[in-house]
Short mmCIF file of C-alpha atoms in Angstrom, two decimals:
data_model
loop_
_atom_site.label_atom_id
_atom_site.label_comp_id
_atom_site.label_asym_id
_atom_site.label_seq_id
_atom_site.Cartn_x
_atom_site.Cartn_y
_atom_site.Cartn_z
CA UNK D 1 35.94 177.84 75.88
CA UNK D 2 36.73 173.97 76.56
CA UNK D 3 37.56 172.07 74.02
CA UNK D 4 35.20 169.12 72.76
CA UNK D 5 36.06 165.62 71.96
CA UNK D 6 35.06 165.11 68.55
CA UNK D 7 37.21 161.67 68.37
CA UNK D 8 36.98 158.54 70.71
CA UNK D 9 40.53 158.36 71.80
CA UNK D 10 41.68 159.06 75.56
CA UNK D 11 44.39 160.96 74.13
CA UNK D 12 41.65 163.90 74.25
CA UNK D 13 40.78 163.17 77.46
CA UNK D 14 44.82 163.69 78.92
CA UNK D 15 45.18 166.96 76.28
CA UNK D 16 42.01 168.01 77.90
CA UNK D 17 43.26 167.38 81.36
CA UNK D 18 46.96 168.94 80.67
CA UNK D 19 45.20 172.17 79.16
CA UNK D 20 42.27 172.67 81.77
CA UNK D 21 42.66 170.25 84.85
CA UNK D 22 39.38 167.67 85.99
CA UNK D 23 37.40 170.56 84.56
CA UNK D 24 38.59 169.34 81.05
CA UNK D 25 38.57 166.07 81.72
CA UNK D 26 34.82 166.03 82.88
CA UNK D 27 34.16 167.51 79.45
CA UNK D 28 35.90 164.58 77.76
CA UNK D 29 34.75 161.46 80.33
CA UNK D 30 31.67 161.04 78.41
CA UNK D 31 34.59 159.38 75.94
CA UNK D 32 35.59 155.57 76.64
CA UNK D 33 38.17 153.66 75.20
CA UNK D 34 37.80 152.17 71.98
CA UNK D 35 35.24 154.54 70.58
CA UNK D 36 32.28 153.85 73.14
CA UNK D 37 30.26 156.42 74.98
CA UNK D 38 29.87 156.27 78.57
CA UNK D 39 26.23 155.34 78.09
CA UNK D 40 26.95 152.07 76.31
CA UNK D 41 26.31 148.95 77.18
CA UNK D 42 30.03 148.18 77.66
CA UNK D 43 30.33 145.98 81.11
CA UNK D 44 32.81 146.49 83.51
CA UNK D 45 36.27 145.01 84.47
CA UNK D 46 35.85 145.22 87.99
CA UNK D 47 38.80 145.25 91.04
CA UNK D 48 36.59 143.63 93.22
CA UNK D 49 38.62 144.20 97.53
CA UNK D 50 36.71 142.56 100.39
CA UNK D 51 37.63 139.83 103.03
CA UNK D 52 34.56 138.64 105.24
CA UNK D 53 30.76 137.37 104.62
CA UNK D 54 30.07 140.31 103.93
CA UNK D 55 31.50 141.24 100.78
CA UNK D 56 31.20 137.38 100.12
CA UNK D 57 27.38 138.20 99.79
CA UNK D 58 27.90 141.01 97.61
CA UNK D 59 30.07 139.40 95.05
CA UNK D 60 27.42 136.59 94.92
CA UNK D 61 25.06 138.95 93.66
CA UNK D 62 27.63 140.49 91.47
CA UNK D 63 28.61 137.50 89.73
CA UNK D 64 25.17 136.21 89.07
CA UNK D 65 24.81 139.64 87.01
CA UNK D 66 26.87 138.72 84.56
CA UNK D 67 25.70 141.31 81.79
CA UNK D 68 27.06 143.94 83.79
CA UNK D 69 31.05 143.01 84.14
CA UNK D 70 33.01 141.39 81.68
CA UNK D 71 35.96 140.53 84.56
CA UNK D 72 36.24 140.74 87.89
CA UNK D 73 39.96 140.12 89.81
CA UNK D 74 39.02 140.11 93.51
CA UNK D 75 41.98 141.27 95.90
CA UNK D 76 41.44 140.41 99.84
CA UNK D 77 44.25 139.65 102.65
CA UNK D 78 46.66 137.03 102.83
CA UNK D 79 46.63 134.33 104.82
CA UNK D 80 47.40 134.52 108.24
CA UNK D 81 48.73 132.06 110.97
CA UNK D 82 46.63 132.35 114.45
CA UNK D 83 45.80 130.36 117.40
CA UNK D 84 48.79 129.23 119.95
CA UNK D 85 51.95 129.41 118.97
CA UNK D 86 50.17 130.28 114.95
CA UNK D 87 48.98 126.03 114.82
CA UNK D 88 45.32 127.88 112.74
CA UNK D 89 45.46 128.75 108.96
CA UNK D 90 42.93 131.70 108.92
CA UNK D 91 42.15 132.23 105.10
CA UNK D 92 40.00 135.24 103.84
CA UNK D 93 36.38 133.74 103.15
CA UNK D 94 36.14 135.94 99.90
CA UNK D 95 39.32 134.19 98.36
CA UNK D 96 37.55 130.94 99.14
CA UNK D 97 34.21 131.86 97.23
CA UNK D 98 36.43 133.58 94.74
CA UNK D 99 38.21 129.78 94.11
CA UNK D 100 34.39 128.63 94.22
CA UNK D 101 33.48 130.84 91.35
CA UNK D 102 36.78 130.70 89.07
CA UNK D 103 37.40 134.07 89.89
CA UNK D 104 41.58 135.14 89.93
CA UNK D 105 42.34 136.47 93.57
CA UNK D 106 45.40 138.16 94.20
CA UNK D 107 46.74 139.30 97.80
CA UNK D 108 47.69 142.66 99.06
CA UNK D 109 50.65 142.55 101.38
CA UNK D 110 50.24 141.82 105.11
CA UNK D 111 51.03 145.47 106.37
CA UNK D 112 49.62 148.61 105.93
CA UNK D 113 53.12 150.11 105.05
CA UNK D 114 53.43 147.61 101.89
CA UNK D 115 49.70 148.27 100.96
CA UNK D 116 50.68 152.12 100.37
CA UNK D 117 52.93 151.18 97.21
CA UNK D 118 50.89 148.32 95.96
CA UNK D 119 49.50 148.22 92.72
CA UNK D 120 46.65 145.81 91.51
CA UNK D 121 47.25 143.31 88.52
CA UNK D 122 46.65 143.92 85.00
CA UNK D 123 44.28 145.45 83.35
CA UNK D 124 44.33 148.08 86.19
CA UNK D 125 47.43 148.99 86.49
CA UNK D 126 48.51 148.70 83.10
CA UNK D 127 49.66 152.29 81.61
CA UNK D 128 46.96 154.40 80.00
CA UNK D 129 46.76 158.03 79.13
CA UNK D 130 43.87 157.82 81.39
CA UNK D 131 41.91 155.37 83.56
CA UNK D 132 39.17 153.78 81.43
CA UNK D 133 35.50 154.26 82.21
CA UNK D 134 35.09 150.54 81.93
CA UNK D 135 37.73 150.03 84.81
CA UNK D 136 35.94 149.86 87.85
CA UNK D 137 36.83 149.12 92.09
CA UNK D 138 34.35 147.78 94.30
CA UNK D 139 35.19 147.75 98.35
CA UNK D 140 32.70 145.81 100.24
CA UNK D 141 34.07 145.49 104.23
CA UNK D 142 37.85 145.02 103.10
CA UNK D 143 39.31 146.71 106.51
CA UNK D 144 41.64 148.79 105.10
CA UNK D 145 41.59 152.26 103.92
CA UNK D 146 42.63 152.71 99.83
CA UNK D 147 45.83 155.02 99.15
CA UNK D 148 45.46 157.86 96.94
CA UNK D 149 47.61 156.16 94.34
CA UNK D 150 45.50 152.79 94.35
CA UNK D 151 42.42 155.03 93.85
CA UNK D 152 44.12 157.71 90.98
CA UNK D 153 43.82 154.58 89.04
CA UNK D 154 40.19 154.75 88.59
CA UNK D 155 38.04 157.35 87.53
CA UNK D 156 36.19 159.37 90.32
CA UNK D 157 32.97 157.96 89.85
CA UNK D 158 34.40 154.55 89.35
CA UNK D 159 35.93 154.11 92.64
CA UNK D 160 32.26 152.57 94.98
CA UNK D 161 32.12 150.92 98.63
CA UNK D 162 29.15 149.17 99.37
CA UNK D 163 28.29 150.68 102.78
CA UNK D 164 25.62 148.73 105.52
CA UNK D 165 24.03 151.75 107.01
CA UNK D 166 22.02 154.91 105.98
CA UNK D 167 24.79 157.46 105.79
CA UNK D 168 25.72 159.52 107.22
CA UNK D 169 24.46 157.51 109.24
CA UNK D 170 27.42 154.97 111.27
CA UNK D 171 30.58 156.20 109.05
CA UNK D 172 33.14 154.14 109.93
CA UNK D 173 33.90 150.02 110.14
CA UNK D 174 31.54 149.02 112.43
CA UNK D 175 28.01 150.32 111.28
CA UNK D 176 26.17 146.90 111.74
CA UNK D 177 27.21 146.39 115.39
CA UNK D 178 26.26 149.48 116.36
CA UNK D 179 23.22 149.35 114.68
CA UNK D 180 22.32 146.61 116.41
CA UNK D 181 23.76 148.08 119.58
CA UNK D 182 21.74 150.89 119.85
CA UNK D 183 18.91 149.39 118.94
CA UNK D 184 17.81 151.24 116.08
CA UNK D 185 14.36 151.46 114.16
CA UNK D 186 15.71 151.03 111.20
CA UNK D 187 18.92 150.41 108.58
CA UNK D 188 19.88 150.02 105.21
CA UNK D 189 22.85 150.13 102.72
CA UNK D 190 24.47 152.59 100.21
CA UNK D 191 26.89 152.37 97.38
CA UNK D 192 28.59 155.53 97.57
CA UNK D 193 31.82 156.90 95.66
CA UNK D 194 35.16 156.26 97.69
CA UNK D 195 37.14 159.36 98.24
CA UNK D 196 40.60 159.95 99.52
CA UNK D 197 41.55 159.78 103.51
CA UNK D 198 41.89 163.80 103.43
CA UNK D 199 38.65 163.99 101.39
CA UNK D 200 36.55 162.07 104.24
CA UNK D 201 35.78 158.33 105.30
CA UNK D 202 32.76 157.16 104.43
CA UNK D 203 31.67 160.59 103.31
CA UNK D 204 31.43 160.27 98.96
CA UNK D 205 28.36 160.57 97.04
CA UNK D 206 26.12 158.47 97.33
CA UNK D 207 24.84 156.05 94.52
CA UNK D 208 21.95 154.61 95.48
CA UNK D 209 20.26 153.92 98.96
CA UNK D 210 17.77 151.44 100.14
CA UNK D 211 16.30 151.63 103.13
CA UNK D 212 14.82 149.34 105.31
CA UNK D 213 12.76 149.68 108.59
CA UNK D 214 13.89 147.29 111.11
CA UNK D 215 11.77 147.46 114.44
CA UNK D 216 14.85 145.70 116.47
CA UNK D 217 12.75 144.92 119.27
CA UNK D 218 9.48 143.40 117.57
CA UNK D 219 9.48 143.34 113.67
CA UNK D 220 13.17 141.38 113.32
CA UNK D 221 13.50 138.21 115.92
CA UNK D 222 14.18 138.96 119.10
CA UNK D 223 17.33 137.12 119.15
CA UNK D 224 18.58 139.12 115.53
CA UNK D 225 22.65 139.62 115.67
CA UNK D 226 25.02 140.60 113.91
CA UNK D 227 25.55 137.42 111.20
CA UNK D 228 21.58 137.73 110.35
CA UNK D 229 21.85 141.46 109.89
CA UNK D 230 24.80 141.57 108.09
CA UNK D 231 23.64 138.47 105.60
CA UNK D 232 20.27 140.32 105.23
CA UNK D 233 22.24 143.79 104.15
CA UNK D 234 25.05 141.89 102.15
CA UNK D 235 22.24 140.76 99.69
CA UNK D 236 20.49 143.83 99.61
CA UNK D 237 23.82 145.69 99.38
CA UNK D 238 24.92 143.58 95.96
CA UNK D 239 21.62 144.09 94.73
CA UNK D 240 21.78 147.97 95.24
CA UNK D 241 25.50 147.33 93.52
CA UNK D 242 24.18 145.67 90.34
CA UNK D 243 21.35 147.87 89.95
CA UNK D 244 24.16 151.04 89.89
CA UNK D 245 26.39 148.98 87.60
CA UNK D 246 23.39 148.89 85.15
CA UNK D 247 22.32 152.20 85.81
CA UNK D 248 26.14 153.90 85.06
CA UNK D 249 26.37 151.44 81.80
CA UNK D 250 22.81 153.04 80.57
CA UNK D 251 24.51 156.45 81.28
CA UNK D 252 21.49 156.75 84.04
CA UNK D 253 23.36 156.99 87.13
CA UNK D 254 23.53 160.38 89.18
CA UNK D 255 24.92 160.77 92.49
CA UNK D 256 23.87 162.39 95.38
CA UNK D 257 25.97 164.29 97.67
CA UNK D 258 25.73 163.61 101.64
CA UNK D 259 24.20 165.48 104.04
CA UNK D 260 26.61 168.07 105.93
CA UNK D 261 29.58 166.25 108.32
CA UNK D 262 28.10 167.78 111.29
CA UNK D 263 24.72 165.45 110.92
CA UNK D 264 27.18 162.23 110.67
CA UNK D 265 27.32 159.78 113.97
CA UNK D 266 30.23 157.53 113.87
CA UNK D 267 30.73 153.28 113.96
CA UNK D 268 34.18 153.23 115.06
CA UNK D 269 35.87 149.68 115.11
CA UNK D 270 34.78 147.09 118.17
CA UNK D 271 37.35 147.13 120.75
CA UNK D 272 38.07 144.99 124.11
CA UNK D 273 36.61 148.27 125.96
CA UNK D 274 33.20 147.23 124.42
CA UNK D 275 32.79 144.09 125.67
CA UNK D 276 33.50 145.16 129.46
CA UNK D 277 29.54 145.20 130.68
CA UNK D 278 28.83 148.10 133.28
CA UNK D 279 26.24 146.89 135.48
CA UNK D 280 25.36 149.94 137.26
CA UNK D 281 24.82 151.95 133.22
CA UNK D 282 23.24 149.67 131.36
CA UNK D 283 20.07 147.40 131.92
CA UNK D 284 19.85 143.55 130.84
CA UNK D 285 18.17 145.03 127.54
CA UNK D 286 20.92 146.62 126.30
CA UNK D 287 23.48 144.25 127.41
CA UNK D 288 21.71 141.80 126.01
CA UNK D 289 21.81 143.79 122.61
CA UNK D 290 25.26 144.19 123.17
CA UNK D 291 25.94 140.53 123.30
CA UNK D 292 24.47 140.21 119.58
CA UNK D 293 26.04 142.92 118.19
CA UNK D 294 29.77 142.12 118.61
CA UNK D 295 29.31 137.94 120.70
CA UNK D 296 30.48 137.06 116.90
CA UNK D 297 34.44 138.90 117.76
CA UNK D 298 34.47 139.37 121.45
CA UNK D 299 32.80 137.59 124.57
CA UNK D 300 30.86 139.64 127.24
CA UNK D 301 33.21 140.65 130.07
CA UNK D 302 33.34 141.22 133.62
CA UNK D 303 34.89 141.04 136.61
CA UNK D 304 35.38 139.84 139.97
CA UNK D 305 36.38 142.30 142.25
CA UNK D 306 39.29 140.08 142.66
CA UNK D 307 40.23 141.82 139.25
CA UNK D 308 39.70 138.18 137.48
CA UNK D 309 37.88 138.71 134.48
CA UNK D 310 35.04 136.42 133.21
CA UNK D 311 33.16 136.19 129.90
CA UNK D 312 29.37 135.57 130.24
CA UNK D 313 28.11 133.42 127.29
CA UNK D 314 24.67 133.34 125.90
CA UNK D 315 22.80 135.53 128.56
CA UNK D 316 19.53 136.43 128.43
CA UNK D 317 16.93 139.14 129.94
CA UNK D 318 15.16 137.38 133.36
CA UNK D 319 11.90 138.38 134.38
CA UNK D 320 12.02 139.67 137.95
CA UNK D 321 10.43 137.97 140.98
CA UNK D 322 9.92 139.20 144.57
CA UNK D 323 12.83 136.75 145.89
CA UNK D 324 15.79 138.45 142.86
CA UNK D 325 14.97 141.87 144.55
CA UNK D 326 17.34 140.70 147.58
CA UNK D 327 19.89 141.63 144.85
CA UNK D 328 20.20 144.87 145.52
CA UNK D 329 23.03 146.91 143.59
CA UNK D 330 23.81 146.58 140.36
CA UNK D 331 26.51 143.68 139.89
CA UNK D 332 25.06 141.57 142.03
CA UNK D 333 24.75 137.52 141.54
CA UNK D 334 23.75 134.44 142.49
CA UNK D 335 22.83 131.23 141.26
CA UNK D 336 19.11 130.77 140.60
CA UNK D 337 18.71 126.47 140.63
CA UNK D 338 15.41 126.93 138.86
CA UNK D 339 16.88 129.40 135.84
CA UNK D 340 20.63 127.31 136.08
CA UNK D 341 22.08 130.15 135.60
CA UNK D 342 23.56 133.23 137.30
CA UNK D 343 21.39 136.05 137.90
CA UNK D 344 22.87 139.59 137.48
CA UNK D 345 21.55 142.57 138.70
CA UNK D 346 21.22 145.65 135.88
CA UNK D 347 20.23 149.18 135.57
CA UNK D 348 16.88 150.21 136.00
CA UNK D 349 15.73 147.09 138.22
CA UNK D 350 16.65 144.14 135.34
CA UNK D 351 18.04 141.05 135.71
CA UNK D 352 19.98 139.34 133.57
CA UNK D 353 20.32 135.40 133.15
CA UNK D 354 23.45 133.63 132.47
CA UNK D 355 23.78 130.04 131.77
CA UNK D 356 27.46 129.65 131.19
CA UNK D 357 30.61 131.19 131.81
CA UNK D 358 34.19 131.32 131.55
CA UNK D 359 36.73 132.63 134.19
CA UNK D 360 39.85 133.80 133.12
CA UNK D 361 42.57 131.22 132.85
CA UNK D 362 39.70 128.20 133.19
CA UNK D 363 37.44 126.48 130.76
CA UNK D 364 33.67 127.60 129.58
CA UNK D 365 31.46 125.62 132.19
CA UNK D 366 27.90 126.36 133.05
CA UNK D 367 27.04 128.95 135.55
CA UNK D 368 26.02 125.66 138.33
CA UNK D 369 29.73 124.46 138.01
CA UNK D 370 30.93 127.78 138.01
CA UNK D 371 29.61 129.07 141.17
CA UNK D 372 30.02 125.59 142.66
CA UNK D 373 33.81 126.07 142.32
CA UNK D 374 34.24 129.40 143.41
CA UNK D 375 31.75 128.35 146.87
CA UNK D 376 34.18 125.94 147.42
CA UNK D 377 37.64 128.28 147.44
CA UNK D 378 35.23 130.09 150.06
CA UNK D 379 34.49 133.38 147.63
CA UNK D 380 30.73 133.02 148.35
CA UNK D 381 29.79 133.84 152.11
CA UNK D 382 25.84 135.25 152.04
CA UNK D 383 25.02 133.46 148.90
CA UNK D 384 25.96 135.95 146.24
CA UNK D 385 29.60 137.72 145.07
CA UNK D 386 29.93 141.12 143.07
CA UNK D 387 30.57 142.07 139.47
CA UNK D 388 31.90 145.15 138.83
CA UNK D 389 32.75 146.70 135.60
CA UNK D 390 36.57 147.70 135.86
CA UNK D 391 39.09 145.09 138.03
CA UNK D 392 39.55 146.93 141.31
CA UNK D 393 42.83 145.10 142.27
CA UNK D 394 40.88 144.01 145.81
CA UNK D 395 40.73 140.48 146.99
CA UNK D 396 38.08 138.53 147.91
#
């Protein structure tokens, strides 16, 4: 028989766990400190990790629900030299909005190494028989995976990411784009309960949902990328987080496990690979979805079969006329005076419409200037030159 907590104090809660394990303790975690029950009305002090727009939106929505924490210590990346020769500051967006709001922001260290042995400020990781219920960590896209000890400082069902897609659904870092890339029906976010790397990415229990049905094509804009989606679920997302917040301080919340791993698809993080367009695959449609999906971290590529890459910027899906069939395999281009822009031929008999690009080694010009140039280093003899999707090391 377990034992049962007839006082308040956690030091039931560690006898429990010392006598019977987390089967104990789950007896006694109805306990919090200072005499409350987990039902009360006790808000959180939340450990609030993010970086981007994302969580930025999230932690909006948080703070504005101010009866459910009673303080929140955000922890995001340091800053971080870039540009040539490190002349650009990059600072983490969320540290900026947390300075906006009064919050405290501390920084992790700069490698993944030093993140493994780092330990958050007080209250959380002050020394307690065991973590309080009231303690609380939020992720909400912070890029970086939380060690086991980091984690063991929270309670199980204290330890949430705010996730952008119907899991198991897109596990991984890069659910939106892909999302968007595949041109899905619809989306949504979860709050689910972070587990260990060994336990499964992505693959806790899952708080609350809400789903949304996004016709890509024809309910959203046309034109919907990434920064729209990912502003619309942000909100949504720290909604969903508030409402669970309430929901665990009422004692209300219950968790749902996932579906089996084998039902999961994966969102694995955007790479150069993924911007590298393959004519011959892919029609203007899906390039074009492409291009909003991941324009926002990497430029559309090709190549010439010089194995010079250029990035095509702000393309578009051209309707077909009887003249554009004289482009005949996939790859193919010219400049269209009318359109002033490049025509490219796709999959599946599309065309796609560029207006600007930028050679490797050269400045973003539009397409007219472009193809002007490269006519004049005599590239161009019957009025159109070849893309092709990997450099083939062949000269012009």
């Amino acid at each position: 028989m377990l034992p049962t907590c007839s006082s308040s104090s956690w030091r039931y809660a560690w006898l429990a766990r010392q006598a019977f394990g987390n089967r104990g303790l789950r007896v006694c975690r109805r306990y919090q400190h200072n005499g409350a029950w987990e039902g009360s009305s006790l808000p959180f002090k939340m450990l609030f990790m993010g970086r981007d727009e994302f969580s930025c939106q999230v932690l909006r929505q948080v703070h504005a629900a101010s009866d459910v924490w009673e303080q929140i210590l955000i922890a995001t990346q340091p800053d971080v030299h870039i540009g040539r020769r490190g002349s650009k500051l990059a600072i983490s967006p969320l540290k900026l909005l947390g300075e906006e709001l009064n919050i405290p922001v501390c920084t992790i260290p700069a490698t993944k190494s030093e993140f493994r042995k780092w330990r958050p400020p007080s209250p959380f990781s002050d020394p307690y028989p065991s973590p309080p219920s009231n303690h609380l960590v939020v992720t909400a896209s912070f890029g970086r995976i939380l060690p086991s000890p980091l984690l063991e400082l929270f309670l199980p069902e204290r330890r949430l990411n705010v996730h952008p897609s119907l899991l198991p659904a897109y596990r991984g870092p890069a659910p939106i784009q892909h999302t968007i890339m595949n041109g899905d029906s619809d989306t949504g976010v979860c709050v689910i309960q972070m587990l260990t790397k060994k336990e499964g990415i992505d693959a806790g229990s899952i708080w609350d949902i809400s789903e949304m049905v996004f016709i890509i094509a024809t309910s959203l804009p046309e034109d919907i990328d990434f920064p729209q989606l990912r502003d619309v679920l942000a909100v949504e997302g720290g909604k969903l987080l508030v409402s669970v917040l309430s929901d665990m301080i009422a004692g209300h919340a219950v968790p749902t496990a996932q579906p089996p791993a084998d039902l999961a698809s994966r969102a694995p993080a955007i790479t150069a690979a993924d911007a590298i367009i393959d004519f011959e695959n892919m029609t203007a449609e899906s390039i074009l979805r492409r291009h909003r999906a991941i324009s926002h971290q990497r430029p559309l590529l090709a190549y010439l079969e010089s194995g010079k890459s250029i990035q095509l910027h702000e393309p578009s899906v051209h309707h077909l006329f009887a003249s554009e069939y004289l482009l005949f395999s996939p790859g193919a281009t010219r400049y269209d005076k009318q359109a002033k822009s490049l025509l490219i031929r796709c999959a599946e008999d599309t065309m796609l419409s560029v207006p600007r690009v930028k050679q490797e080694g050269k400045a973003l010009v539009p397409a007219k200037d472009w193809w002007n140039g490269v006519k004049g280093l005599g590239l161009v003899d019957v009025d159109q030159i070849q893309f092709v999707a990997t450099p083939s090391g062949l000269s012009l």
